[in-house]
Short mmCIF file of C-alpha atoms in Angstrom, two decimals:
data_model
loop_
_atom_site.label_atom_id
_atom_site.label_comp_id
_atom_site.label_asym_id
_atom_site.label_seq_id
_atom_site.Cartn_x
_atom_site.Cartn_y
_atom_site.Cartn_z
CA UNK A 356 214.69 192.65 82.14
CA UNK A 357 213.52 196.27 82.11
CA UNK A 358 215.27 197.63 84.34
CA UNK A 359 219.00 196.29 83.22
CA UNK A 360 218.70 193.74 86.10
CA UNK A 361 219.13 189.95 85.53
CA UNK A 362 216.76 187.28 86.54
CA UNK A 363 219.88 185.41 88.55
CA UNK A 364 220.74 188.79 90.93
CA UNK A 365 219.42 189.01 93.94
CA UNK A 366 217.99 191.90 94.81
CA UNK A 367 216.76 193.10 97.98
CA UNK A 368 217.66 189.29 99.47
CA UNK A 369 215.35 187.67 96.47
CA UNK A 370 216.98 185.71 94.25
CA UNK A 371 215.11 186.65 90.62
CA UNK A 372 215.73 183.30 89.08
CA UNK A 373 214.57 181.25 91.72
CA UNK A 374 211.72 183.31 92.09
CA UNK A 375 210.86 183.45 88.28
CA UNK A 376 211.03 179.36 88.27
CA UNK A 377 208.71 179.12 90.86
CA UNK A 378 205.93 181.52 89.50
CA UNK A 379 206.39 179.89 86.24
CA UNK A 380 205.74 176.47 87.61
CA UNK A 381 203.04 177.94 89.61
CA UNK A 382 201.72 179.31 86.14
CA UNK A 383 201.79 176.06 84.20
CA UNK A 384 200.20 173.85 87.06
CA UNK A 385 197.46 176.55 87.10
CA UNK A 386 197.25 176.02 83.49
CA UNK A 387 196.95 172.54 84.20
CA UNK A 388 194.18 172.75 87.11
CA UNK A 389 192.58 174.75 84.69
CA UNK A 390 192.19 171.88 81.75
CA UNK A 391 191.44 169.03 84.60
CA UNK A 392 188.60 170.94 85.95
CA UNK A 393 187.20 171.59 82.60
CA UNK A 394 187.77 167.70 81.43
CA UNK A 395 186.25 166.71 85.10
CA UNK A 396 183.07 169.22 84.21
CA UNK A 397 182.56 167.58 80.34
CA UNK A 398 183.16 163.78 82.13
CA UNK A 399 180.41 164.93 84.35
CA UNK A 400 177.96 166.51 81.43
CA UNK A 401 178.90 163.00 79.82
CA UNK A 402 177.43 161.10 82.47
CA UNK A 403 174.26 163.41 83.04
CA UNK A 404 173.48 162.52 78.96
CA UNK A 405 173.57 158.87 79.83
CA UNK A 406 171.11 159.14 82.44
CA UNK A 407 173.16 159.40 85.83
CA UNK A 408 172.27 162.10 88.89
CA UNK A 409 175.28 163.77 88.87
CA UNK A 410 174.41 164.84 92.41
CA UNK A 411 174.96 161.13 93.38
CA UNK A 412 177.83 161.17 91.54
CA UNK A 413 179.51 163.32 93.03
CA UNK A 414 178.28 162.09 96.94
CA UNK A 415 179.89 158.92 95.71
CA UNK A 416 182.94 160.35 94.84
CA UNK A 417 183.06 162.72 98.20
CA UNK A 418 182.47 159.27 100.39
CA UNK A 419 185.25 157.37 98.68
CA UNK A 420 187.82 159.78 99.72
CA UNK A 421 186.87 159.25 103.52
CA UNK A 422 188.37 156.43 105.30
CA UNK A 423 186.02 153.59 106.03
CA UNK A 424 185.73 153.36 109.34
CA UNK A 425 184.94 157.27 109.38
CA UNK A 426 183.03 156.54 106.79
CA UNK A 427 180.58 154.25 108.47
CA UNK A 428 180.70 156.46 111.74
CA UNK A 429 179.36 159.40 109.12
CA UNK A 430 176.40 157.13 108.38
CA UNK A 431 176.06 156.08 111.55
CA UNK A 432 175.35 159.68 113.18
CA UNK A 433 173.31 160.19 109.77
CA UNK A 434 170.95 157.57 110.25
CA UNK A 435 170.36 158.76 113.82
CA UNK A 436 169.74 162.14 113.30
CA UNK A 437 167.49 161.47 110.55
CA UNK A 438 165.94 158.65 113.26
CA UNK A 439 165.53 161.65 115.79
CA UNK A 440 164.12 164.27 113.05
CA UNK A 441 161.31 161.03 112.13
CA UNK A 442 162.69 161.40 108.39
CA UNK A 443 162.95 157.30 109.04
#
């Protein structure tokens, strides 16, 4: 290190090492995020130049994470407000 310390002292109650694992593994799974999002983006673009709504797509994907039964209560209050607004 610079300043003649080494990475396994602790200093000031930190120990360096620890601390220098965890922002490197921080680091690399940032790396990582980084590359999903970008292969998530080009499967996307993929299925835009086949002729899906990637708007759809993407609602699908957001409603499959939700639990059913929320799920159907979503709808549910969806269909009535759109009831109440006369968009039915």
């Amino acid at each position: 290190m610079p300043d003649g310390t080494t990475s396994n002292e602790t200093i000031g109650g930190i120990a360096g090492e620890a601390l220098q694992q965890y922002v490197d593994r921080i680091e690399r799974l940032e790396e990582e995020k980084k590359a999903l999002s970008e292969d998530i983006k080009q499967v996307y673009s993929e299925a835009k130049s086949t002729g899906f709504d990637v708007k759809i797509i993407r609602k699908i994907i957001s409603l499959r994470k939700v639990e059913e039964h929320d799920r159907k209560e979503q709808e549910e209050l969806l269909d009535l407000y759109k009831q109440a607004l006369g968009m039915e």
